PDB file of C-alpha atoms in Angstrom:
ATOM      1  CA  UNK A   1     -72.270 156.012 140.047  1.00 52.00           C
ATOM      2  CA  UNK A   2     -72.312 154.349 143.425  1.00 73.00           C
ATOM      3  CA  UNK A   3     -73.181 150.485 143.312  1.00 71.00           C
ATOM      4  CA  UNK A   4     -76.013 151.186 146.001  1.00 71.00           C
ATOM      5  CA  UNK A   5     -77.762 153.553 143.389  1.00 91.00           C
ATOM      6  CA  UNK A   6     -78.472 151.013 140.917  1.00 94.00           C
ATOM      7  CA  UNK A   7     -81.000 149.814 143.380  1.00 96.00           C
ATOM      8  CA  UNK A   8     -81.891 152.967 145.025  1.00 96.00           C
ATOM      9  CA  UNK A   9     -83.282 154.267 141.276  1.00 96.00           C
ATOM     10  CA  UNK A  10     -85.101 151.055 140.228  1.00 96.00           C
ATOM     11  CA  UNK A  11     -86.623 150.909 143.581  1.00 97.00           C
ATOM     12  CA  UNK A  12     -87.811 154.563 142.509  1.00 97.00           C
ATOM     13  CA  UNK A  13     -88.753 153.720 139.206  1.00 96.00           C
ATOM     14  CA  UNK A  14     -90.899 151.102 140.726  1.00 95.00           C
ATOM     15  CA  UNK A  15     -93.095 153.387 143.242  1.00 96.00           C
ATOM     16  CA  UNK A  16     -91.159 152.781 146.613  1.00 97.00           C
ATOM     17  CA  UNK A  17     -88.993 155.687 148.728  1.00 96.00           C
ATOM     18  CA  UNK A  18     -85.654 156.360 148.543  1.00 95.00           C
ATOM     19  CA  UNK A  19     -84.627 156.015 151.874  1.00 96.00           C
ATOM     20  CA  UNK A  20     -86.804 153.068 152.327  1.00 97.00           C
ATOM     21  CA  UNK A  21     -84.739 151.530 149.623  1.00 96.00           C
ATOM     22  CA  UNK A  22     -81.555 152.489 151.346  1.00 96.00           C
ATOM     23  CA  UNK A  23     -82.888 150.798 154.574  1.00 96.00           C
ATOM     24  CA  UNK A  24     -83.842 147.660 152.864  1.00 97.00           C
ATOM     25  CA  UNK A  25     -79.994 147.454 151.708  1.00 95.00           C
ATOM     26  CA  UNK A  26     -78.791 147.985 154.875  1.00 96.00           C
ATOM     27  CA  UNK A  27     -80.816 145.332 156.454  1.00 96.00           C
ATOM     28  CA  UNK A  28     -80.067 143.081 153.640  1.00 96.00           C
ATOM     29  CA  UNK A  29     -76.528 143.975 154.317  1.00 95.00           C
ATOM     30  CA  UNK A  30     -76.849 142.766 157.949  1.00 96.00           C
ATOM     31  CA  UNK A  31     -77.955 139.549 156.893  1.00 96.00           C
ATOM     32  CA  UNK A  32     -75.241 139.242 154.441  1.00 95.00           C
ATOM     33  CA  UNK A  33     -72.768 139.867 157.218  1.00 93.00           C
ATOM     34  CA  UNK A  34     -73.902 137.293 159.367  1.00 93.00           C
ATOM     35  CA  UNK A  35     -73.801 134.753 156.380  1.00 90.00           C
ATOM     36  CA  UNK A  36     -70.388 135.900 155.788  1.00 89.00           C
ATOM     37  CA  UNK A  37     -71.048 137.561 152.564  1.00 90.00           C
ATOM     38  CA  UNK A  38     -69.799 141.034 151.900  1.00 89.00           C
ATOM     39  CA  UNK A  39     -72.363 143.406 150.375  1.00 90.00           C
ATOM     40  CA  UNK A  40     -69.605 144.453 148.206  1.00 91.00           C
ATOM     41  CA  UNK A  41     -68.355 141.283 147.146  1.00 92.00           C
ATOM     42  CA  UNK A  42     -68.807 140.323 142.967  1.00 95.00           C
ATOM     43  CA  UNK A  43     -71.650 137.033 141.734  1.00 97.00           C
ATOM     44  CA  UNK A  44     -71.519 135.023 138.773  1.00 96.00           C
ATOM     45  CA  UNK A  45     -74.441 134.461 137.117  1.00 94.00           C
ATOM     46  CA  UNK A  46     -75.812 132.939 133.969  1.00 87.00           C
ATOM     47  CA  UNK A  47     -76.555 134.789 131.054  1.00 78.00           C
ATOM     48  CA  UNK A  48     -79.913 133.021 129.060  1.00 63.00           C
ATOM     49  CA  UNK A  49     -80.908 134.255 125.596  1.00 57.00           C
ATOM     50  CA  UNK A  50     -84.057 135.877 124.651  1.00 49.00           C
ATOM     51  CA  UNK A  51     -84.465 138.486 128.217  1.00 47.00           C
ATOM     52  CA  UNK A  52     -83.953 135.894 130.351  1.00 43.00           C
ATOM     53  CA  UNK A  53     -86.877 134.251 129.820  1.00 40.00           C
ATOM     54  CA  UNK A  54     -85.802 130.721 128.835  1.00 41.00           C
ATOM     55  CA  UNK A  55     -87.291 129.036 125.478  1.00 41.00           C
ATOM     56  CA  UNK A  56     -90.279 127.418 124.383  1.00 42.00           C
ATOM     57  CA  UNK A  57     -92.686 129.903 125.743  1.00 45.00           C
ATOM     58  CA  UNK A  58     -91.579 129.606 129.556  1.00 52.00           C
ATOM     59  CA  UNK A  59     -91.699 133.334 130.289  1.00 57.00           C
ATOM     60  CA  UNK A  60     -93.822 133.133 132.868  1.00 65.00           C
ATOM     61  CA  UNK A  61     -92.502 130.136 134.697  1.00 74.00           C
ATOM     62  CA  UNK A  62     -91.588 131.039 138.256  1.00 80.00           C
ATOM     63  CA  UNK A  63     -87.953 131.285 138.201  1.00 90.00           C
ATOM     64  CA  UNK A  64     -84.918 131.148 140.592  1.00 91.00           C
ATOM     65  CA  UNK A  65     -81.811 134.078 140.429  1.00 94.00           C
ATOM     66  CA  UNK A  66     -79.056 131.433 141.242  1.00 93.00           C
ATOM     67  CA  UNK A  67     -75.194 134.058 141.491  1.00 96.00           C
ATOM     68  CA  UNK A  68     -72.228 131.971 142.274  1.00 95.00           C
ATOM     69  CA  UNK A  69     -69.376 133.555 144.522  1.00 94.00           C
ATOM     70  CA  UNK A  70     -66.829 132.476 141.483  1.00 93.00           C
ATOM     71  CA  UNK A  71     -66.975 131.526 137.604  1.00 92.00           C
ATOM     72  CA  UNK A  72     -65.472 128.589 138.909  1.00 91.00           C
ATOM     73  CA  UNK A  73     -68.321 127.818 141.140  1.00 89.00           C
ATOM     74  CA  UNK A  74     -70.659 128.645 138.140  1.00 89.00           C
ATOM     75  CA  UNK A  75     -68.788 126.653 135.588  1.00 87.00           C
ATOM     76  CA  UNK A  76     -68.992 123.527 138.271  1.00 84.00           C
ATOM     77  CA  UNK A  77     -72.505 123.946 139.047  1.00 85.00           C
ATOM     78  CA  UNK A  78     -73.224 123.844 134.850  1.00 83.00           C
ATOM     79  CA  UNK A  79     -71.102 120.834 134.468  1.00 81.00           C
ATOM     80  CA  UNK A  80     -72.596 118.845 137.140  1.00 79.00           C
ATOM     81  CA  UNK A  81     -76.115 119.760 135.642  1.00 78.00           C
ATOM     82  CA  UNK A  82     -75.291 118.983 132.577  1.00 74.00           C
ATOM     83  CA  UNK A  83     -76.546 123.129 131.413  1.00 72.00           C
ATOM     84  CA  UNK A  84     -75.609 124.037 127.888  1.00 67.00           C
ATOM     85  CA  UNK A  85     -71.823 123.155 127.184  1.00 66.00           C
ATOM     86  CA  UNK A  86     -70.288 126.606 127.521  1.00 69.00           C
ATOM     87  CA  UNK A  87     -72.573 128.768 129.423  1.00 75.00           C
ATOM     88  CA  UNK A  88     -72.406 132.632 129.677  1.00 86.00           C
ATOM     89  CA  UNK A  89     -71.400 134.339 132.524  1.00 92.00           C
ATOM     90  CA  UNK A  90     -72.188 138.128 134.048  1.00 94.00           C
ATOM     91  CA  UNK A  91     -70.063 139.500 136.804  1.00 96.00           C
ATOM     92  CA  UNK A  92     -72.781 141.736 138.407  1.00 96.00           C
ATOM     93  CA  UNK A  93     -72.873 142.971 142.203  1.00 96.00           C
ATOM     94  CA  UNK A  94     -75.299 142.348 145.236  1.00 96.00           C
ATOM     95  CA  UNK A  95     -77.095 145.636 144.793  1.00 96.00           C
ATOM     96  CA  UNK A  96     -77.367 144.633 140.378  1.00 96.00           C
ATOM     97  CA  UNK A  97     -78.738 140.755 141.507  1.00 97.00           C
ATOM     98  CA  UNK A  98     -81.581 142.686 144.047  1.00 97.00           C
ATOM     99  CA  UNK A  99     -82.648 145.345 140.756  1.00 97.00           C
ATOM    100  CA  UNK A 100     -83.418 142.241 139.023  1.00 96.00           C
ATOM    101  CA  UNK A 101     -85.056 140.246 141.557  1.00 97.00           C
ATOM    102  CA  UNK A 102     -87.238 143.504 141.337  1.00 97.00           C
ATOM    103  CA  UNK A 103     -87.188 144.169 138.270  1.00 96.00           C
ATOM    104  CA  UNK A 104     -88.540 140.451 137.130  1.00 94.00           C
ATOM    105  CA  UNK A 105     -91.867 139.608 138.611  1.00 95.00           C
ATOM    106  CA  UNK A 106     -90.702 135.999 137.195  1.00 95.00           C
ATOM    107  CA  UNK A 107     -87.715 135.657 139.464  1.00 95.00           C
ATOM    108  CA  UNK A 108     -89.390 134.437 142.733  1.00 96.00           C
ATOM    109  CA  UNK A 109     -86.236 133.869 144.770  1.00 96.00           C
ATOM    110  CA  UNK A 110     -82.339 134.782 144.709  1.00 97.00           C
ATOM    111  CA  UNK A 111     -79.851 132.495 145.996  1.00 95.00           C
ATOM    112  CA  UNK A 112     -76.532 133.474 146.500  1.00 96.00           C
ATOM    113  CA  UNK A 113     -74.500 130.439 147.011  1.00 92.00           C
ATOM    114  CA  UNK A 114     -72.463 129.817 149.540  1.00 87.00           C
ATOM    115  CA  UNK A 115     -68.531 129.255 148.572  1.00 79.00           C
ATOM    116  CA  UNK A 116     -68.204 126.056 150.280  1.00 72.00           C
ATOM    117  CA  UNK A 117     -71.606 124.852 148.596  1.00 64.00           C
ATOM    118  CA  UNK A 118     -71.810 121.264 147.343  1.00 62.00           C
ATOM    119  CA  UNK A 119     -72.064 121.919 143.693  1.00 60.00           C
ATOM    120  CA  UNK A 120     -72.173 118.423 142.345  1.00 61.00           C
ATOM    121  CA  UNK A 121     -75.776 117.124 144.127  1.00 65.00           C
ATOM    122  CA  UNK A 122     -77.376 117.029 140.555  1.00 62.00           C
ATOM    123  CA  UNK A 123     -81.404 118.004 140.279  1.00 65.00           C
ATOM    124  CA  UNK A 124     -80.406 120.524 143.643  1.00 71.00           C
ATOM    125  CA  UNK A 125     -79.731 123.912 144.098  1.00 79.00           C
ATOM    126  CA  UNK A 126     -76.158 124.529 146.507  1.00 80.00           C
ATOM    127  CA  UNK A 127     -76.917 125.984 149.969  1.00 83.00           C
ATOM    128  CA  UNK A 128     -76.208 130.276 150.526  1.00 90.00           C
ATOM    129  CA  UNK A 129     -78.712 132.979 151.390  1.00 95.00           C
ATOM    130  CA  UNK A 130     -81.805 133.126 149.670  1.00 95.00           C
ATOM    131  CA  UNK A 131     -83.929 135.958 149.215  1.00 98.00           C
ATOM    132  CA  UNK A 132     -87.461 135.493 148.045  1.00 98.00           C
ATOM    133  CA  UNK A 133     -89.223 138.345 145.713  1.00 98.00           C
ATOM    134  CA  UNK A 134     -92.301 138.605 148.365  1.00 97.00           C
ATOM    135  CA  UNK A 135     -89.663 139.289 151.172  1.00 98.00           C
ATOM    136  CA  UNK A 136     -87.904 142.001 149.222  1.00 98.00           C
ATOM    137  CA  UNK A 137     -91.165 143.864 148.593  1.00 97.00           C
ATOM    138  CA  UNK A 138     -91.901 143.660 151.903  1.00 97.00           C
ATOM    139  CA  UNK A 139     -88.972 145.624 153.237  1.00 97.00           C
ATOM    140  CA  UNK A 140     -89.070 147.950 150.636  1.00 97.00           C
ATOM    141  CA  UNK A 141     -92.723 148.777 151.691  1.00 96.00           C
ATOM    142  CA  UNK A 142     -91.817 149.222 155.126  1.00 90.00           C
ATOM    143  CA  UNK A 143     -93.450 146.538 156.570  1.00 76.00           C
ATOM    144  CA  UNK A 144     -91.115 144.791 158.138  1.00 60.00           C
TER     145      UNK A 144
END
């Protein structure tokens, strides 16, 4: 299966077009480019237990989709944090991180981080492009 039709079918298991979905990747695509970030290129991201949905109770806290151009970067970011002493990582793709963001009313934003992102400033996210739920919608409605 093409990586562009993981989106394409959750987009269409979630009520919006088709084509409307493959526009809304192409634009996102655009805006990749000019970030210099390659639609195609692999994220690291960390796994949680329990769904994603943290512990305690916290499944409805708004949350942020944070995918790291290397495990490096990943592993750096969690050290500097001070995160859980050997995190999980997922290699997933650009078009897998946006079926989430849709897929997870509770993920309100995706970052993906820049590779020359500061990744020690503890209690701060690193700089990269950063798509927010609301906007995603949005383009996937047509309403751009």
């Amino acid at each position: 299966m093409q990586e562009s039709n993981i989106f394409i079918e959750i987009a269409q298991q979630q009520g919006f077009h088709g084509q409307q979905a493959h526009e809304t990747l192409k634009t996102i695509g655009q805006q990749l480019h000019t970030c210099a970030i390659s639609i195609q290129s692999p994220f690291y991201i960390f796994r949680t237990g329990g769904g994603g949905t943290g512990q305690g109770g916290q499944a409805n806290r708004p949350r942020l989709l944070l995918a790291f151009p290397s495990a490096d970067d990943a592993l750096a970011f969690a050290q500097h944090q001070n995160l859980r002493p050997t995190p999980r990582l997922l290699r997933v793709s650009v078009h897998q991180l946006l079926a989430i963001l849709l897929q997870r009313p509770a993920i309100t934003a995706l970052i993906l981080v820049d590779e020359h992102a500061n990744m020690s400033q503890i209690g701060k996210y690193p700089h990269g492009y950063r798509l927010e739920r609301t906007e995603l919608l949005t383009m996937l409605k047509g309403d751009v």
